Amino acid sequence: MNKQARPRSVKSAALFCLAWVSLFAAPGMADDAFPPPGSIEIPAGPFIMGSDAAEREAAYRLDEAAYGHSVTRQRGWYDHEPQRTVELDAFRIMETPVTNAQYAVFLKETGHTPPSVGREEWDGYGLIHPYERAQPYIWQSAAPPAGRENHPVVMVSYQDAIAYASWLSGKAGKAWRLPTEAEWEKAARGPDGNYFPWGNTFNAALLNSHDAGPFATIPVGSFPDGASPYGLLDAAGQVFEWTATPAGDTRHIVKGGSWDDKGCGVCRPAARHSRSDTIKHILVGFRLVSD
């Protein structure tokens, strides 16, 4: 990892999270004093959504070089990203994914079930990851796993994300919701159709992926040089993120790539696939938008 892309101090991030939790959990705190989450404004206007043949070819070649095979090409992973110009209204989006510390406040106030999954349920998902790989992300109480306070929350279903958005809207006095696929993609790549948040050339030092990462989540905002043109952080790698765009009756589109991926064709903002609304995956988190 180069000097410019070095992650922020983990100690500083942890101190920030502890202060954040203390502030949100202060006794007798009125809702109108609730501090809004850090967010950035995405201006109204058009942007290029999806990919053209040149971008898809570049993505397949990255995967082939990283994995030594052509499975993503053979399965046509990136063949359903039609490029078009999309017009959107202005909105605000959280700068980073929701963290464990932020999610913990929601759990303590609502009694919502903490992120957890049993072996039988996990095995039923049919994932390549063994159950043992999920265990570091399982919460034993309403407090997050030690040392992961400023990591993105994972193992949250689509319904969990919706419940958090409803709670946050009430606390902040402002409506928060999951972004549409188009909103997420514009915030992540800018208006001009960048292949990656930072440009068209893949750089493993600018994101948390399996190419150069620790094969685990890390504190959010650790790669400021990997920001999108609007300043969105963790938009490639780290964790996939739920969107409000359906892909059938019980599935929704997720975007962004994860710490488990390398190549990293799937880490492009144009890349897309769906997950079951009920899955609680170690690779999937979320962030919210407001109008």
GROMACS .gro file of C-alpha atoms in nm:
model
  291
    1MET     CA    1   0.000   0.000   0.000
    2ASN     CA    2   0.142   0.338  -0.095
    3LYS     CA    3   0.179   0.621   0.153
    4GLN     CA    4  -0.103   0.829   0.007
    5ALA     CA    5  -0.353   0.544   0.035
    6ARG     CA    6  -0.253   0.441   0.387
    7PRO     CA    7  -0.565   0.382   0.603
    8ARG     CA    8  -0.651   0.634   0.870
    9SER     CA    9  -0.542   0.559   1.225
   10VAL     CA   10  -0.748   0.274   1.369
   11LYS     CA   11  -0.705   0.426   1.715
   12SER     CA   12  -0.844   0.759   1.593
   13ALA     CA   13  -1.133   0.584   1.424
   14ALA     CA   14  -1.215   0.389   1.739
   15LEU     CA   15  -1.209   0.705   1.953
   16PHE     CA   16  -1.438   0.875   1.704
   17CYS     CA   17  -1.684   0.586   1.722
   18LEU     CA   18  -1.687   0.583   2.101
   19ALA     CA   19  -1.760   0.954   2.106
   20TRP     CA   20  -2.032   0.905   1.845
   21VAL     CA   21  -2.199   0.629   2.044
   22SER     CA   22  -2.181   0.830   2.367
   23LEU     CA   23  -2.340   1.129   2.197
   24PHE     CA   24  -2.625   0.928   2.048
   25ALA     CA   25  -2.686   0.740   2.371
   26ALA     CA   26  -2.679   1.041   2.603
   27PRO     CA   27  -2.959   1.013   2.862
   28GLY     CA   28  -3.256   1.238   2.804
   29MET     CA   29  -3.132   1.350   2.464
   30ALA     CA   30  -3.409   1.511   2.258
   31ASP     CA   31  -3.467   1.394   1.904
   32ASP     CA   32  -3.414   1.748   1.772
   33ALA     CA   33  -3.060   1.734   1.912
   34PHE     CA   34  -2.981   1.411   1.728
   35PRO     CA   35  -2.669   1.470   1.515
   36PRO     CA   36  -2.723   1.382   1.150
   37PRO     CA   37  -2.494   1.121   0.995
   38GLY     CA   38  -2.213   1.249   0.775
   39SER     CA   39  -2.346   1.288   0.423
   40ILE     CA   40  -2.258   1.452   0.093
   41GLU     CA   41  -2.477   1.626  -0.163
   42ILE     CA   42  -2.520   1.480  -0.510
   43PRO     CA   43  -2.640   1.753  -0.747
   44ALA     CA   44  -2.935   1.716  -0.981
   45GLY     CA   45  -2.863   1.634  -1.341
   46PRO     CA   46  -2.772   1.354  -1.580
   47PHE     CA   47  -2.507   1.086  -1.544
   48ILE     CA   48  -2.383   0.790  -1.745
   49MET     CA   49  -2.516   0.466  -1.596
   50GLY     CA   50  -2.409   0.114  -1.689
   51SER     CA   51  -2.114   0.007  -1.904
   52ASP     CA   52  -2.013  -0.015  -2.267
   53ALA     CA   53  -1.829  -0.303  -2.436
   54ALA     CA   54  -1.487  -0.152  -2.365
   55GLU     CA   55  -1.551  -0.126  -1.990
   56ARG     CA   56  -1.688  -0.477  -1.969
   57GLU     CA   57  -1.391  -0.618  -2.158
   58ALA     CA   58  -1.152  -0.437  -1.924
   59ALA     CA   59  -1.341  -0.582  -1.624
   60TYR     CA   60  -1.324  -0.937  -1.756
   61ARG     CA   61  -0.952  -0.904  -1.823
   62LEU     CA   62  -0.889  -0.779  -1.469
   63ASP     CA   63  -1.071  -1.084  -1.330
   64GLU     CA   64  -0.887  -1.324  -1.557
   65ALA     CA   65  -0.550  -1.182  -1.453
   66ALA     CA   66  -0.640  -1.205  -1.083
   67TYR     CA   67  -0.809  -1.547  -1.076
   68GLY     CA   68  -0.631  -1.725  -1.357
   69HIS     CA   69  -0.959  -1.835  -1.516
   70SER     CA   70  -1.251  -1.691  -1.717
   71VAL     CA   71  -1.549  -1.784  -1.498
   72THR     CA   72  -1.692  -1.431  -1.475
   73ARG     CA   73  -1.669  -1.396  -1.856
   74GLN     CA   74  -1.816  -1.741  -1.920
   75ARG     CA   75  -2.108  -1.669  -1.687
   76GLY     CA   76  -2.162  -1.323  -1.832
   77TRP     CA   77  -2.145  -1.147  -1.497
   78TYR     CA   78  -2.114  -0.802  -1.654
   79ASP     CA   79  -2.329  -0.851  -1.962
   80HIS     CA   80  -2.639  -0.691  -1.811
   81GLU     CA   81  -2.522  -0.335  -1.750
   82PRO     CA   82  -2.688  -0.143  -2.037
   83GLN     CA   83  -2.528   0.197  -2.076
   84ARG     CA   84  -2.762   0.495  -2.089
   85THR     CA   85  -2.793   0.852  -1.961
   86VAL     CA   86  -3.012   0.887  -1.652
   87GLU     CA   87  -3.146   1.213  -1.506
   88LEU     CA   88  -3.180   1.235  -1.126
   89ASP     CA   89  -3.298   1.494  -0.876
   90ALA     CA   90  -3.054   1.616  -0.611
   91PHE     CA   91  -3.013   1.405  -0.297
   92ARG     CA   92  -2.780   1.350  -0.005
   93ILE     CA   93  -2.606   1.019   0.065
   94MET     CA   94  -2.411   0.894   0.365
   95GLU     CA   95  -2.039   0.943   0.307
   96THR     CA   96  -1.961   0.589   0.427
   97PRO     CA   97  -2.161   0.274   0.493
   98VAL     CA   98  -2.344   0.252   0.826
   99THR     CA   99  -2.098   0.135   1.091
  100ASN     CA  100  -2.133  -0.116   1.372
  101ALA     CA  101  -2.123   0.169   1.625
  102GLN     CA  102  -2.407   0.351   1.450
  103TYR     CA  103  -2.611   0.033   1.421
  104ALA     CA  104  -2.556  -0.043   1.790
  105VAL     CA  105  -2.744   0.273   1.890
  106PHE     CA  106  -3.042   0.155   1.686
  107LEU     CA  107  -3.031  -0.187   1.852
  108LYS     CA  108  -3.014  -0.046   2.204
  109GLU     CA  109  -3.305   0.190   2.147
  110THR     CA  110  -3.535  -0.051   1.963
  111GLY     CA  111  -3.444  -0.400   2.083
  112HIS     CA  112  -3.406  -0.506   1.719
  113THR     CA  113  -3.232  -0.842   1.673
  114PRO     CA  114  -2.852  -0.801   1.649
  115PRO     CA  115  -2.666  -0.924   1.337
  116SER     CA  116  -2.638  -1.297   1.383
  117VAL     CA  117  -2.696  -1.621   1.196
  118GLY     CA  118  -2.697  -1.985   1.302
  119ARG     CA  119  -2.504  -2.257   1.125
  120GLU     CA  120  -2.814  -2.422   0.976
  121GLU     CA  121  -2.942  -2.093   0.835
  122TRP     CA  122  -2.596  -2.004   0.702
  123ASP     CA  123  -2.551  -2.340   0.536
  124GLY     CA  124  -2.894  -2.296   0.377
  125TYR     CA  125  -2.771  -1.991   0.188
  126GLY     CA  126  -2.544  -2.214  -0.021
  127LEU     CA  127  -2.250  -1.972  -0.007
  128ILE     CA  128  -1.888  -2.068  -0.067
  129HIS     CA  129  -1.789  -1.925   0.271
  130PRO     CA  130  -1.787  -2.177   0.559
  131TYR     CA  131  -1.979  -2.086   0.873
  132GLU     CA  132  -1.650  -2.032   1.060
  133ARG     CA  133  -1.581  -1.732   0.838
  134ALA     CA  134  -1.904  -1.571   0.954
  135GLN     CA  135  -1.835  -1.605   1.325
  136PRO     CA  136  -1.614  -1.293   1.370
  137TYR     CA  137  -1.907  -1.082   1.244
  138ILE     CA  138  -2.173  -1.232   1.471
  139TRP     CA  139  -2.291  -1.006   1.754
  140GLN     CA  140  -2.335  -1.174   2.093
  141SER     CA  141  -2.542  -0.882   2.228
  142ALA     CA  142  -2.645  -0.528   2.128
  143ALA     CA  143  -2.276  -0.435   2.137
  144PRO     CA  144  -2.068  -0.495   1.823
  145PRO     CA  145  -1.773  -0.737   1.811
  146ALA     CA  146  -1.480  -0.580   1.996
  147GLY     CA  147  -1.244  -0.381   1.778
  148ARG     CA  148  -1.491  -0.356   1.491
  149GLU     CA  149  -1.689  -0.052   1.609
  150ASN     CA  150  -1.597   0.160   1.306
  151HIS     CA  151  -1.623  -0.123   1.054
  152PRO     CA  152  -1.927  -0.134   0.827
  153VAL     CA  153  -2.212  -0.332   0.974
  154VAL     CA  154  -2.275  -0.657   0.785
  155MET     CA  155  -2.502  -0.956   0.829
  156VAL     CA  156  -2.804  -0.727   0.793
  157SER     CA  157  -3.098  -0.828   0.576
  158TYR     CA  158  -3.285  -0.592   0.346
  159GLN     CA  159  -3.559  -0.570   0.611
  160ASP     CA  160  -3.298  -0.482   0.878
  161ALA     CA  161  -3.175  -0.193   0.662
  162ILE     CA  162  -3.532  -0.068   0.615
  163ALA     CA  163  -3.593  -0.087   0.990
  164TYR     CA  164  -3.278   0.117   1.057
  165ALA     CA  165  -3.386   0.379   0.802
  166SER     CA  166  -3.727   0.411   0.969
  167TRP     CA  167  -3.567   0.451   1.313
  168LEU     CA  168  -3.312   0.706   1.189
  169SER     CA  169  -3.583   0.907   1.017
  170GLY     CA  170  -3.772   0.937   1.345
  171LYS     CA  171  -3.460   1.025   1.544
  172ALA     CA  172  -3.326   1.280   1.299
  173GLY     CA  173  -3.660   1.434   1.206
  174LYS     CA  174  -3.573   1.383   0.839
  175ALA     CA  175  -3.661   1.102   0.602
  176TRP     CA  176  -3.380   0.856   0.529
  177ARG     CA  177  -3.412   0.560   0.292
  178LEU     CA  178  -3.210   0.315   0.088
  179PRO     CA  179  -3.079   0.462  -0.237
  180THR     CA  180  -3.207   0.343  -0.571
  181GLU     CA  181  -2.951   0.163  -0.785
  182ALA     CA  182  -2.920   0.473  -1.005
  183GLU     CA  183  -2.867   0.707  -0.707
  184TRP     CA  184  -2.601   0.479  -0.560
  185GLU     CA  185  -2.421   0.446  -0.892
  186LYS     CA  186  -2.417   0.820  -0.966
  187ALA     CA  187  -2.276   0.896  -0.621
  188ALA     CA  188  -2.013   0.625  -0.665
  189ARG     CA  189  -1.882   0.709  -1.014
  190GLY     CA  190  -1.973   1.071  -1.085
  191PRO     CA  191  -2.152   1.204  -1.393
  192ASP     CA  192  -1.909   1.091  -1.663
  193GLY     CA  193  -1.917   0.712  -1.636
  194ASN     CA  194  -1.589   0.640  -1.455
  195TYR     CA  195  -1.506   0.269  -1.444
  196PHE     CA  196  -1.412   0.311  -1.075
  197PRO     CA  197  -1.486   0.588  -0.825
  198TRP     CA  198  -1.140   0.740  -0.884
  199GLY     CA  199  -1.116   0.693  -1.263
  200ASN     CA  200  -1.079   0.427  -1.530
  201THR     CA  201  -0.766   0.247  -1.408
  202PHE     CA  202  -0.792  -0.015  -1.135
  203ASN     CA  203  -0.564   0.048  -0.835
  204ALA     CA  204  -0.567  -0.208  -0.554
  205ALA     CA  205  -0.422   0.052  -0.316
  206LEU     CA  206  -0.742   0.257  -0.331
  207LEU     CA  207  -0.995   0.011  -0.191
  208ASN     CA  208  -1.045  -0.280   0.045
  209SER     CA  209  -1.054  -0.583  -0.183
  210HIS     CA  210  -0.888  -0.923  -0.179
  211ASP     CA  211  -0.626  -0.787  -0.421
  212ALA     CA  212  -0.430  -0.616  -0.143
  213GLY     CA  213  -0.656  -0.611   0.162
  214PRO     CA  214  -0.667  -0.814   0.484
  215PHE     CA  215  -0.959  -1.035   0.362
  216ALA     CA  216  -1.190  -0.875   0.618
  217THR     CA  217  -1.378  -0.552   0.679
  218ILE     CA  218  -1.173  -0.253   0.797
  219PRO     CA  219  -1.266   0.089   0.941
  220VAL     CA  220  -1.480   0.294   0.704
  221GLY     CA  221  -1.315   0.582   0.523
  222SER     CA  222  -0.973   0.418   0.526
  223PHE     CA  223  -0.905   0.505   0.161
  224PRO     CA  224  -0.970   0.878   0.112
  225ASP     CA  225  -0.776   0.873  -0.217
  226GLY     CA  226  -1.030   0.623  -0.349
  227ALA     CA  227  -1.320   0.869  -0.316
  228SER     CA  228  -1.567   0.930  -0.596
  229PRO     CA  229  -1.579   1.271  -0.773
  230TYR     CA  230  -1.843   1.375  -0.520
  231GLY     CA  231  -1.644   1.252  -0.220
  232LEU     CA  232  -1.822   0.920  -0.156
  233LEU     CA  233  -1.599   0.678   0.036
  234ASP     CA  234  -1.591   0.297   0.033
  235ALA     CA  235  -1.786   0.288  -0.293
  236ALA     CA  236  -1.563   0.009  -0.430
  237GLY     CA  237  -1.474  -0.297  -0.224
  238GLN     CA  238  -1.528  -0.312   0.154
  239VAL     CA  239  -1.890  -0.438   0.142
  240PHE     CA  240  -2.170  -0.470  -0.109
  241GLU     CA  241  -2.461  -0.239  -0.027
  242TRP     CA  242  -2.835  -0.287  -0.044
  243THR     CA  243  -3.032  -0.063  -0.278
  244ALA     CA  244  -3.406   0.000  -0.302
  245THR     CA  245  -3.418  -0.135  -0.659
  246PRO     CA  246  -3.606  -0.468  -0.673
  247ALA     CA  247  -3.492  -0.768  -0.874
  248GLY     CA  248  -3.804  -0.979  -0.839
  249ASP     CA  249  -4.057  -1.017  -0.559
  250THR     CA  250  -3.810  -1.099  -0.280
  251ARG     CA  251  -3.472  -0.978  -0.406
  252HIS     CA  252  -3.298  -0.641  -0.438
  253ILE     CA  253  -2.993  -0.516  -0.624
  254VAL     CA  254  -2.666  -0.481  -0.431
  255LYS     CA  255  -2.373  -0.269  -0.548
  256GLY     CA  256  -2.007  -0.204  -0.475
  257GLY     CA  257  -1.795  -0.519  -0.450
  258SER     CA  258  -1.644  -0.644  -0.124
  259TRP     CA  259  -1.334  -0.733   0.075
  260ASP     CA  260  -1.369  -1.087  -0.060
  261ASP     CA  261  -1.342  -0.992  -0.429
  262LYS     CA  262  -1.037  -0.946  -0.643
  263GLY     CA  263  -0.980  -0.847  -1.000
  264CYS     CA  264  -1.182  -0.631  -0.941
  265GLY     CA  265  -1.446  -0.617  -1.213
  266VAL     CA  266  -1.727  -0.658  -0.962
  267CYS     CA  267  -1.603  -0.355  -0.766
  268ARG     CA  268  -1.701  -0.119  -1.050
  269PRO     CA  269  -2.004   0.102  -0.976
  270ALA     CA  270  -2.171  -0.027  -1.293
  271ALA     CA  271  -2.153  -0.389  -1.175
  272ARG     CA  272  -2.475  -0.525  -1.031
  273HIS     CA  273  -2.635  -0.840  -0.898
  274SER     CA  274  -2.918  -0.926  -0.661
  275ARG     CA  275  -2.953  -1.096  -0.323
  276SER     CA  276  -3.248  -1.244  -0.139
  277ASP     CA  277  -3.409  -0.991   0.096
  278THR     CA  278  -3.369  -1.228   0.389
  279ILE     CA  279  -2.999  -1.309   0.352
  280LYS     CA  280  -2.766  -1.194   0.630
  281HIS     CA  281  -2.433  -1.197   0.451
  282ILE     CA  282  -2.084  -1.111   0.578
  283LEU     CA  283  -2.025  -0.924   0.250
  284VAL     CA  284  -2.337  -0.703   0.254
  285GLY     CA  285  -2.403  -0.376   0.440
  286PHE     CA  286  -2.580  -0.051   0.348
  287ARG     CA  287  -2.588   0.328   0.351
  288LEU     CA  288  -2.885   0.563   0.324
  289VAL     CA  289  -2.994   0.871   0.130
  290SER     CA  290  -3.222   1.164   0.202
  291ASP     CA  291  -3.400   1.392  -0.044
   0.00000   0.00000   0.00000
